[in-house]
Short mmCIF file of N, CA and C in Angstrom, two decimals:
data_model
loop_
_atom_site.label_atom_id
_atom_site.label_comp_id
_atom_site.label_asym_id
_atom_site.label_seq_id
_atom_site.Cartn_x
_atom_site.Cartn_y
_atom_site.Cartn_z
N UNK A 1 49.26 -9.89 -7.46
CA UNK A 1 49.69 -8.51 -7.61
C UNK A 1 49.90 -8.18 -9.09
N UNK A 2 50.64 -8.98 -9.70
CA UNK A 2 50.55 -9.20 -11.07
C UNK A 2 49.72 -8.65 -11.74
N UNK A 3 48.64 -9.57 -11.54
CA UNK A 3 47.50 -9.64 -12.25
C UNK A 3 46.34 -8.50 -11.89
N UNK A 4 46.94 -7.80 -10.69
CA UNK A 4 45.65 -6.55 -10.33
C UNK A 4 46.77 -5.78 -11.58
N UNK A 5 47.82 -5.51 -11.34
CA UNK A 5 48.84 -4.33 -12.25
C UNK A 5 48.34 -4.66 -13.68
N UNK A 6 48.22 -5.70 -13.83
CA UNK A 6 48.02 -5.77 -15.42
C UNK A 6 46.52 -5.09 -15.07
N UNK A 7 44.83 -5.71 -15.01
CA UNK A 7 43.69 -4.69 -15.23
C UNK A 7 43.97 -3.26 -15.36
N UNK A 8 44.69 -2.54 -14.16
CA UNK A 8 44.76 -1.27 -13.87
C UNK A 8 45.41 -0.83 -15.59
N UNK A 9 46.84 -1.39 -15.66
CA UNK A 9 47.56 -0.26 -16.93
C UNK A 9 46.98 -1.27 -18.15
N UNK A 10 46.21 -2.37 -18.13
CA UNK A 10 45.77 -2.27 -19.45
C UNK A 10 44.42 -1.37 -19.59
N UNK A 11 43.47 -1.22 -18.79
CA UNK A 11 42.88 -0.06 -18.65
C UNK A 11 43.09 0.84 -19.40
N UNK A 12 43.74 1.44 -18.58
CA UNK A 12 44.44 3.03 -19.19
C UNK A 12 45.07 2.55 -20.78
N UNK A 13 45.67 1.40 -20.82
CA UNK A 13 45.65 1.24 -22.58
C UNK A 13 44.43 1.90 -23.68
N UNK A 14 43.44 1.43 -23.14
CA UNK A 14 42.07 2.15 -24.26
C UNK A 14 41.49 3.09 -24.09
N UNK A 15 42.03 4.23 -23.49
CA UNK A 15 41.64 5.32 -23.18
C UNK A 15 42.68 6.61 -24.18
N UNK A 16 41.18 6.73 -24.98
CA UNK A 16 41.42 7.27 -26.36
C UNK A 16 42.44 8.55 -26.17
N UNK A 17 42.69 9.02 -25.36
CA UNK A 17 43.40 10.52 -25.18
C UNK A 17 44.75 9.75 -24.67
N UNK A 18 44.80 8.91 -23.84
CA UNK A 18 46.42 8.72 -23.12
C UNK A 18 46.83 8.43 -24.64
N UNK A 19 46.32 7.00 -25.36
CA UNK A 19 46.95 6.95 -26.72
C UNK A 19 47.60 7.78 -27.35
N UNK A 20 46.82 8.80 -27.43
CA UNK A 20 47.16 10.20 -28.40
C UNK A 20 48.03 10.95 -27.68
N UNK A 21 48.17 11.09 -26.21
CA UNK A 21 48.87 12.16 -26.20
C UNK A 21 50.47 11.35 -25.43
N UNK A 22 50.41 10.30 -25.44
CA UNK A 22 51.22 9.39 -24.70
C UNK A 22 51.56 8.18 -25.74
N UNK A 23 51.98 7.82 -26.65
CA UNK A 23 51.69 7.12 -28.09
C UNK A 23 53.00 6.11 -27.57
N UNK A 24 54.17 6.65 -27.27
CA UNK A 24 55.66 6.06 -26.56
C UNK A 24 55.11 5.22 -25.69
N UNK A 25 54.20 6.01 -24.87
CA UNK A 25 54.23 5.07 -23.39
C UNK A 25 52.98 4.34 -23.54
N UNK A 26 52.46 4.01 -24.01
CA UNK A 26 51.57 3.24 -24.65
C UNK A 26 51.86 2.00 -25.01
N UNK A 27 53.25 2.73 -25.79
CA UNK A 27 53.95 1.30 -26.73
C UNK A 27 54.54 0.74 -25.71
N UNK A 28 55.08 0.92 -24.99
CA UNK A 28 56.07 0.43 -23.72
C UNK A 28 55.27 -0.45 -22.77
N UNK A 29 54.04 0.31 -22.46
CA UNK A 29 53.49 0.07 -21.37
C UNK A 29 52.51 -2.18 -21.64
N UNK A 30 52.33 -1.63 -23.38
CA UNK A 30 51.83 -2.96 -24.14
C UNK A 30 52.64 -3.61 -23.78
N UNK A 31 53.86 -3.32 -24.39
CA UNK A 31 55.20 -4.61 -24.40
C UNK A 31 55.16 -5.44 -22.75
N UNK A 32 54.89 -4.18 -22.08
CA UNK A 32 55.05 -4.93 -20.90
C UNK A 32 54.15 -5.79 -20.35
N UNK A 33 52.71 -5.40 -21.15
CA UNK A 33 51.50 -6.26 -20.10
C UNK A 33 51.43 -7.39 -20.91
N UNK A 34 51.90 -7.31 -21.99
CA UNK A 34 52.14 -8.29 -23.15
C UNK A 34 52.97 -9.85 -22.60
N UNK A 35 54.19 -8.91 -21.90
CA UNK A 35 55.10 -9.63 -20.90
C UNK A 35 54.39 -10.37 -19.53
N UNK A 36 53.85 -9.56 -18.84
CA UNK A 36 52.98 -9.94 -17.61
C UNK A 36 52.10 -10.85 -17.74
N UNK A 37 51.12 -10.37 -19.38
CA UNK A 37 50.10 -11.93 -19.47
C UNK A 37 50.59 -12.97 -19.50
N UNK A 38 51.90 -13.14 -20.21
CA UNK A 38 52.22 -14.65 -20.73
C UNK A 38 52.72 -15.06 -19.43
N UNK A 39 53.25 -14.29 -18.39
CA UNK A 39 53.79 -14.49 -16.93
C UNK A 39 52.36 -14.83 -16.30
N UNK A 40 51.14 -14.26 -16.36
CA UNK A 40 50.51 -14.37 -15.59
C UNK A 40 49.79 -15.93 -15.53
N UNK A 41 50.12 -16.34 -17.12
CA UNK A 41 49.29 -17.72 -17.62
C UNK A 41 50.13 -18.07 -17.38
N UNK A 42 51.68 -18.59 -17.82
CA UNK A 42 52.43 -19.52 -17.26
C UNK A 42 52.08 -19.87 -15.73
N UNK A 43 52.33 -19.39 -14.74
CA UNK A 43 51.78 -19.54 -13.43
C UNK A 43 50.35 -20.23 -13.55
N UNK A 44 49.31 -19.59 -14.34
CA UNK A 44 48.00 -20.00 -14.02
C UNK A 44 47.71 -21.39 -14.90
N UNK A 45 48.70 -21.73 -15.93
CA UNK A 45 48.80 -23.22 -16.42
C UNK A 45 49.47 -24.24 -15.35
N UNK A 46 50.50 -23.60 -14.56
CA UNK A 46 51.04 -24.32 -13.66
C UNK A 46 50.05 -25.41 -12.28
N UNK A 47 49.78 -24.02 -12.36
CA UNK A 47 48.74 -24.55 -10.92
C UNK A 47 47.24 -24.86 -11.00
N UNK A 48 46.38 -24.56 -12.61
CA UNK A 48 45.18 -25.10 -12.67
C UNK A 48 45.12 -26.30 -13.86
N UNK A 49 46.28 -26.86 -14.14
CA UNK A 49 46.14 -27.57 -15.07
C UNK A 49 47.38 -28.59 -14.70
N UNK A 50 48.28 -28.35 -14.30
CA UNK A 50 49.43 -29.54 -14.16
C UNK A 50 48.99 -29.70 -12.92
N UNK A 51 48.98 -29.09 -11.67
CA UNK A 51 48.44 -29.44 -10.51
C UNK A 51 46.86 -28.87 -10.17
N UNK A 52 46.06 -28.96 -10.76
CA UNK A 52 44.85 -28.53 -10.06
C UNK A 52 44.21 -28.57 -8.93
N UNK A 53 43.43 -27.95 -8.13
CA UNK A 53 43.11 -28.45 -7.05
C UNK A 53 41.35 -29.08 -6.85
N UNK A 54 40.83 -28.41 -8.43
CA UNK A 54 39.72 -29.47 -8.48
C UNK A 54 39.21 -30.15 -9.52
N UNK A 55 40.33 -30.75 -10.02
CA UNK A 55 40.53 -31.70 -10.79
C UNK A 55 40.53 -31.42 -12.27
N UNK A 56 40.15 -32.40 -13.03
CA UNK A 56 40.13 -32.07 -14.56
C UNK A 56 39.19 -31.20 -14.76
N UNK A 57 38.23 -30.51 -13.94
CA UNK A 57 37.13 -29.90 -14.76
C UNK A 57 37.86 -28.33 -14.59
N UNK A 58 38.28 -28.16 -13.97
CA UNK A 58 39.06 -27.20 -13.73
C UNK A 58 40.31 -26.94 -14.49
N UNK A 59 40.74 -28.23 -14.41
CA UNK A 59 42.00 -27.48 -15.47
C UNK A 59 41.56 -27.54 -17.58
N UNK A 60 40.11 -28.16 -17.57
CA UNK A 60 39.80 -28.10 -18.68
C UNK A 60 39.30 -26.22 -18.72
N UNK A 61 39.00 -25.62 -18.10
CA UNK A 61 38.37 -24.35 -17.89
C UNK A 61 39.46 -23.94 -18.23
N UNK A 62 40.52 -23.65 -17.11
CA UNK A 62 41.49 -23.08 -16.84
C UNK A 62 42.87 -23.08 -18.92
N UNK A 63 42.54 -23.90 -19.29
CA UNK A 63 43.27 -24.78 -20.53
C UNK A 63 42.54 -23.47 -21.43
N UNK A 64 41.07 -23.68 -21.89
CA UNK A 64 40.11 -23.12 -23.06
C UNK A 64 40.66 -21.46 -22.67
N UNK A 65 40.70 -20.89 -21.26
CA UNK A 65 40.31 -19.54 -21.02
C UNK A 65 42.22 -19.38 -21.30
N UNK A 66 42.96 -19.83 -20.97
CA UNK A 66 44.78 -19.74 -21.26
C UNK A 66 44.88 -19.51 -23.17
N UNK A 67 44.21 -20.57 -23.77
CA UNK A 67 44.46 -20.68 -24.72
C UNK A 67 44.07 -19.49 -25.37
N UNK A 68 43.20 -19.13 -24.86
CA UNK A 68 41.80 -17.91 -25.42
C UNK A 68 42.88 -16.50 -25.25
N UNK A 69 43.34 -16.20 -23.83
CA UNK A 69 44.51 -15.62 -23.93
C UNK A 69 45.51 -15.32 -24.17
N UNK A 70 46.11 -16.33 -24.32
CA UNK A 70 47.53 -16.17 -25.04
C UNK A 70 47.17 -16.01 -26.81
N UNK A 71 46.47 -16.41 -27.04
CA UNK A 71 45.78 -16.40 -28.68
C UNK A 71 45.41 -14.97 -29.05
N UNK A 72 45.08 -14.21 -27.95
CA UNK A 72 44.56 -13.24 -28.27
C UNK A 72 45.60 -11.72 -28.34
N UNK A 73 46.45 -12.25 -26.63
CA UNK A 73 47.59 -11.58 -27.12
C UNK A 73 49.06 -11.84 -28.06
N UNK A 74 48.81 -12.56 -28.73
CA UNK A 74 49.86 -12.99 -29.75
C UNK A 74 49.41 -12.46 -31.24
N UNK A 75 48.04 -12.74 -31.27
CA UNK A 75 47.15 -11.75 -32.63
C UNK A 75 47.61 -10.51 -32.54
N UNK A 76 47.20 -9.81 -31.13
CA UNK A 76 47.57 -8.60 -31.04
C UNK A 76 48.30 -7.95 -31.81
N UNK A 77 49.61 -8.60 -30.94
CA UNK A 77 51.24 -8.38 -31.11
C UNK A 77 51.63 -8.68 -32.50
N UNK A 78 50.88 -10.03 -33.33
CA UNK A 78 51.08 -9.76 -34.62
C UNK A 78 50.50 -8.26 -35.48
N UNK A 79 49.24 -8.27 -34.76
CA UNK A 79 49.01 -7.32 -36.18
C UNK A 79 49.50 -5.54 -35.66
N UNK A 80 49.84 -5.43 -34.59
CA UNK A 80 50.68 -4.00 -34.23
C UNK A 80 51.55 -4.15 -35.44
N UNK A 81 52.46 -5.47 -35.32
CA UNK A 81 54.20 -5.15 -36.07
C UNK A 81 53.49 -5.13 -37.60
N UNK A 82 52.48 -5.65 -37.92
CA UNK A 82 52.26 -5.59 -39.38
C UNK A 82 51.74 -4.54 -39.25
N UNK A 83 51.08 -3.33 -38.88
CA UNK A 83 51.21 -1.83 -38.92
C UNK A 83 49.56 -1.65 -38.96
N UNK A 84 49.03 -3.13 -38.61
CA UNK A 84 47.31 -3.08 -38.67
C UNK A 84 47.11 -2.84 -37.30
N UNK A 85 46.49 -1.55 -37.22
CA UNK A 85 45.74 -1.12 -35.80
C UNK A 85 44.69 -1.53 -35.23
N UNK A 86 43.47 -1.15 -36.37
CA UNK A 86 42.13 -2.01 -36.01
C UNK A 86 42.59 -3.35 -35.76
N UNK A 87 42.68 -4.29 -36.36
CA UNK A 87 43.06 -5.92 -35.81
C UNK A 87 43.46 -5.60 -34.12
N UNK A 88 44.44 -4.82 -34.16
CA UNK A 88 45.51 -4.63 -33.19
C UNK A 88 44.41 -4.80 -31.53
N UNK A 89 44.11 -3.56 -31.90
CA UNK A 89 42.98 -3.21 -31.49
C UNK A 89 41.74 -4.18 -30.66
N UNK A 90 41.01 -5.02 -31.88
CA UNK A 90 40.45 -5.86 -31.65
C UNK A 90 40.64 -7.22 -30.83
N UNK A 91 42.01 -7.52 -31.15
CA UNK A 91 42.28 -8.70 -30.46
C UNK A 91 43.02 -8.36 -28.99
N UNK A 92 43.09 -6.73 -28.87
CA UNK A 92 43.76 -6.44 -27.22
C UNK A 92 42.02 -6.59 -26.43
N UNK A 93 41.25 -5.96 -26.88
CA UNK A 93 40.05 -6.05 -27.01
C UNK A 93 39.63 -7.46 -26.17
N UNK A 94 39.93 -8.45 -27.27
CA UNK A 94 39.32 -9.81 -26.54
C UNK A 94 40.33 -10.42 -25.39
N UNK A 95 41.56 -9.78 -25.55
CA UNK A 95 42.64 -10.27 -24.48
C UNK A 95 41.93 -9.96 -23.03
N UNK A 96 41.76 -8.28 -23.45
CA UNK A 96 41.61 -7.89 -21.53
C UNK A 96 40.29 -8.36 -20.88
N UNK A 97 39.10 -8.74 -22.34
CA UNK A 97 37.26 -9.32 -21.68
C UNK A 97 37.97 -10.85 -21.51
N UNK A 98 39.00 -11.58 -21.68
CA UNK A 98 39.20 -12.88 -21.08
C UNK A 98 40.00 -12.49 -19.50
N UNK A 99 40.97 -11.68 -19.70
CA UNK A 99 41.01 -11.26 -18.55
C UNK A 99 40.45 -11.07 -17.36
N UNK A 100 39.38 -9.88 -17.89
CA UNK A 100 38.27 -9.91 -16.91
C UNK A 100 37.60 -10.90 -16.26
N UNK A 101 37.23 -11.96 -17.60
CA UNK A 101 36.34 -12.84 -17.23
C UNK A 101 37.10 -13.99 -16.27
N UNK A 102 38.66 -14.08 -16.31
CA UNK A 102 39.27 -15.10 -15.47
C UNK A 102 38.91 -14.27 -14.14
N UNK A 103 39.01 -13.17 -13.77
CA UNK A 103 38.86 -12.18 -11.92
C UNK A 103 37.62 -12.26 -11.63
N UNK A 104 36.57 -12.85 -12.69
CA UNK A 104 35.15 -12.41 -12.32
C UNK A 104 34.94 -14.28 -12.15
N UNK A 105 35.63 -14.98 -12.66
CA UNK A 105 35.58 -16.43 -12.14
C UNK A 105 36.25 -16.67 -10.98
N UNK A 106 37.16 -15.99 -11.08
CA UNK A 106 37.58 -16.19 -9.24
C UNK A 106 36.82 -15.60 -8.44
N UNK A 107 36.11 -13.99 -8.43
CA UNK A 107 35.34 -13.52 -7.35
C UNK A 107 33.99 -14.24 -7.44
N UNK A 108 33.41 -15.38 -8.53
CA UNK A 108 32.21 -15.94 -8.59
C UNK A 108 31.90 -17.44 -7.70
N UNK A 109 33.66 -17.77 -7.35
CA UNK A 109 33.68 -19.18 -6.60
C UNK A 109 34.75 -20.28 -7.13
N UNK A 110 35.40 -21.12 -6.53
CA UNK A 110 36.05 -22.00 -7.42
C UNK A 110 35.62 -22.90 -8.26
N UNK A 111 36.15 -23.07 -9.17
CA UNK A 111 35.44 -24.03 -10.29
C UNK A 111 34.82 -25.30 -10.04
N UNK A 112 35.42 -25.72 -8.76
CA UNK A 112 34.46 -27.08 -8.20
C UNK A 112 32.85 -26.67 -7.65
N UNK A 113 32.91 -25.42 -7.35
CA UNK A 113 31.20 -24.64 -6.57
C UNK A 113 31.20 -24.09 -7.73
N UNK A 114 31.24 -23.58 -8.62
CA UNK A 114 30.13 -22.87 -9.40
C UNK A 114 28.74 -23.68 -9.66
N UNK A 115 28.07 -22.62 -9.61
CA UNK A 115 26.32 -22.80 -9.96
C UNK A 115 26.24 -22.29 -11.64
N UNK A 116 25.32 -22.54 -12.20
CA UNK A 116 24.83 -21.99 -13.29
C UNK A 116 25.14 -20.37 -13.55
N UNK A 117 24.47 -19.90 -12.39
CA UNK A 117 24.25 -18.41 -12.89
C UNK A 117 25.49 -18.07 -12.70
N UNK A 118 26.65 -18.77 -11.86
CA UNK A 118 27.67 -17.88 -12.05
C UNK A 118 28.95 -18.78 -13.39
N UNK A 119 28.46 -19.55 -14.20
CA UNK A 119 28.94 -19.88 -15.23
C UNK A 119 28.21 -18.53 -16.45
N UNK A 120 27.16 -18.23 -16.22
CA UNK A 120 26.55 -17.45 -17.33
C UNK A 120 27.25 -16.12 -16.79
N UNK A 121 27.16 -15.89 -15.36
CA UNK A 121 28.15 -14.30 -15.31
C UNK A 121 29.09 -14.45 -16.18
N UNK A 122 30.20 -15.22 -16.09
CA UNK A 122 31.59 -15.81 -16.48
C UNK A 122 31.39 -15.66 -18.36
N UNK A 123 30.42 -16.10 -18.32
CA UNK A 123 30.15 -15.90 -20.52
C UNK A 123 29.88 -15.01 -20.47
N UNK A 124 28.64 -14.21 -20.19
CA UNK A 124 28.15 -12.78 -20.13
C UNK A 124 29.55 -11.65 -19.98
N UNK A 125 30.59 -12.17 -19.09
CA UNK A 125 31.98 -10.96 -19.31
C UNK A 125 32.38 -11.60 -20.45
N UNK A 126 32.87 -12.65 -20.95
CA UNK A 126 33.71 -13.06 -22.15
C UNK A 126 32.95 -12.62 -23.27
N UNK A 127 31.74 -12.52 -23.43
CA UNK A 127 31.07 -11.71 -24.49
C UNK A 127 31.13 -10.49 -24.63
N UNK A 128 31.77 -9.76 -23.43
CA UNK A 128 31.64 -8.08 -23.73
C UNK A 128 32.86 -7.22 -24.60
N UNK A 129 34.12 -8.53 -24.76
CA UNK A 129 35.11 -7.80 -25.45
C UNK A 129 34.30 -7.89 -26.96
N UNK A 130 34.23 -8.85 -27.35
CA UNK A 130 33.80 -9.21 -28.47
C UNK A 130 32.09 -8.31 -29.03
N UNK A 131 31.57 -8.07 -28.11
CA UNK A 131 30.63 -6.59 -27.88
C UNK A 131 31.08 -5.33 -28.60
N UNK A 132 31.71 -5.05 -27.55
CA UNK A 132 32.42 -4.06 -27.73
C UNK A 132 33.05 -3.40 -29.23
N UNK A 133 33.84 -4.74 -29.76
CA UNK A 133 34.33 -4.57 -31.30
C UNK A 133 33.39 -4.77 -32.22
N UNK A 134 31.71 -5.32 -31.74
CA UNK A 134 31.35 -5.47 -32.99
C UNK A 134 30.59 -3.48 -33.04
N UNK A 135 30.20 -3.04 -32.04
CA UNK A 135 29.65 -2.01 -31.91
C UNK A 135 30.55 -0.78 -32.38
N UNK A 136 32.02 -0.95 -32.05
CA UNK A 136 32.61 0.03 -33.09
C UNK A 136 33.15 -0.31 -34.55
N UNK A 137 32.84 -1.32 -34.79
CA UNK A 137 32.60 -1.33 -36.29
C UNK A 137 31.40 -1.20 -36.74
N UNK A 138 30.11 -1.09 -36.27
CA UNK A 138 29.07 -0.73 -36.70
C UNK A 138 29.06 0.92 -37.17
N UNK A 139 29.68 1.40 -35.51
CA UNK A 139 29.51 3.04 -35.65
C UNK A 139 30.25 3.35 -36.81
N UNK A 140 31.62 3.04 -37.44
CA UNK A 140 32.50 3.37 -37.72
C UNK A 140 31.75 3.06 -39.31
N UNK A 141 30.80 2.00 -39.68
CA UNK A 141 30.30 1.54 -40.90
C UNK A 141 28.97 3.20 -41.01
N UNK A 142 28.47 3.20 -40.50
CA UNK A 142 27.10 4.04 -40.07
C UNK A 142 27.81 5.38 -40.05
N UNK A 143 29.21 5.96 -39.63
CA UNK A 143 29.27 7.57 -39.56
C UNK A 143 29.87 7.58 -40.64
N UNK A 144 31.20 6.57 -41.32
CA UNK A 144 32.12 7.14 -42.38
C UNK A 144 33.21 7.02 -41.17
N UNK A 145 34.29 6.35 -42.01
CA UNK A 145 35.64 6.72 -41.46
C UNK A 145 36.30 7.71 -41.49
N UNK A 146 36.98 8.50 -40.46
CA UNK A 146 37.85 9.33 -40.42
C UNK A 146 39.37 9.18 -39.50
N UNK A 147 40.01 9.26 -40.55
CA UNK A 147 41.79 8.89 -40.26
C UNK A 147 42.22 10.16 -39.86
N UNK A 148 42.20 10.21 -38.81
CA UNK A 148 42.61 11.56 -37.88
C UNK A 148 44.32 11.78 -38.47
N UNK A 149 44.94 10.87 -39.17
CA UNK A 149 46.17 11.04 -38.81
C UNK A 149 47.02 11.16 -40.93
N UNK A 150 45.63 11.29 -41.44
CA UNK A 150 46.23 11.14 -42.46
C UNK A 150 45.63 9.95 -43.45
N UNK A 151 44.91 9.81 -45.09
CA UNK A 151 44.98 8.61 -45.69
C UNK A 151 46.06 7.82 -45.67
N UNK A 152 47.27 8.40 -46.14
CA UNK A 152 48.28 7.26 -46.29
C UNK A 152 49.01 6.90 -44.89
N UNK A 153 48.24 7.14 -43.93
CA UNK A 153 48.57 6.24 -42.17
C UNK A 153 48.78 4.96 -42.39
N UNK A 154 47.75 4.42 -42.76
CA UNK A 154 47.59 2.77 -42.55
C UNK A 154 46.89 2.65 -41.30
N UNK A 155 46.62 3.52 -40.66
CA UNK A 155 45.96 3.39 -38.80
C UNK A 155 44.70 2.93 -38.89
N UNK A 156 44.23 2.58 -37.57
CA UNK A 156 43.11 2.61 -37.22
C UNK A 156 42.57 3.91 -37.52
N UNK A 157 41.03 3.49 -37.99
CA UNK A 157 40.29 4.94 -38.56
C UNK A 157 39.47 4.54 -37.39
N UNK A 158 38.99 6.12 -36.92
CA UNK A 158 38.15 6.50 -36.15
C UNK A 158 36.94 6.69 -36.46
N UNK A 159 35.48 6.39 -35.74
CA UNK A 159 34.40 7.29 -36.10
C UNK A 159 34.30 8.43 -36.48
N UNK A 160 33.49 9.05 -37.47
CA UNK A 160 33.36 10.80 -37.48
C UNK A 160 32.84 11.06 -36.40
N UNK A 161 33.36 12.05 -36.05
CA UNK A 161 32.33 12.72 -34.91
C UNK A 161 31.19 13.99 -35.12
#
């Protein structure tokens, strides 16, 4: 249950208008999924790595994709308080495509049955956060930055439109 609540409101996290017009609940809503991930991995270190149920290959998976997460939301959370957005940004970015990619390893089979193609589904999602950020720094190199909010922001700059 957890873990469906977290997809749903981190979702709505990157959706460029709630940001803007909801900036409070934004901040709140982070702190909390911020809270939920590290809840959601504690549990998921518990049971695929201290007790696994198919053995070390599994809790070696389960170990790389935890680490990958919690790494990613701790970057995060660092570079919000240092007042860097883009970073911020980027590393919520790779938090929620590991995310994904842990729900798309469970709906693909347990780690003792996976086949090939559904190890390459499983990379093919973990590649799309990291997609994702390189394509808006391209746009953002290619239109010119624009700081909707001011030069001396410090924010994340936006594409021109």
């Amino acid at each position: 249950v957890v873990g469906a609540l977290f997809l749903v409101a981190g979702a709505m996290q990157f959706q460029a208008t709630f940001r803007a017009r909801h900036l409070t609940t934004h901040r709140w809503n982070g702190r909390a999924l911020i809270g939920a991930g590290l809840l959601i991995t504690s549990s998921g270190v518990y049971f695929g790595v201290v007790i696994p149920a198919a053995g070390i290959r599994e809790a070696l998976i389960i170990s790389a994709v935890s680490i990958l997460f919690v790494t990613s939301l701790v970057n995060g959370a660092i570079a919000i308080r240092k007042k860097d957005v883009q970073r911020h940004g980027e590393w919520m970015t790779r938090a929620f495509a590991v995310a994904i990619l842990e729900r798309v390893g469970e709906r693909v089979g347990h780690p003792a049955r996976r086949t090939g193609v559904a190890h390459i589904a499983v990379v093919a999602v973990g590649l799309q956060g990291q997609l994702a950020i390189s394509a808006n720094d391209h746009r953002a190199d290619r239109a010119g930055a624009v700081d909707p909010l001011g030069a001396r922001s410090g924010r994340w700059r936006w594409p021109a439109s």
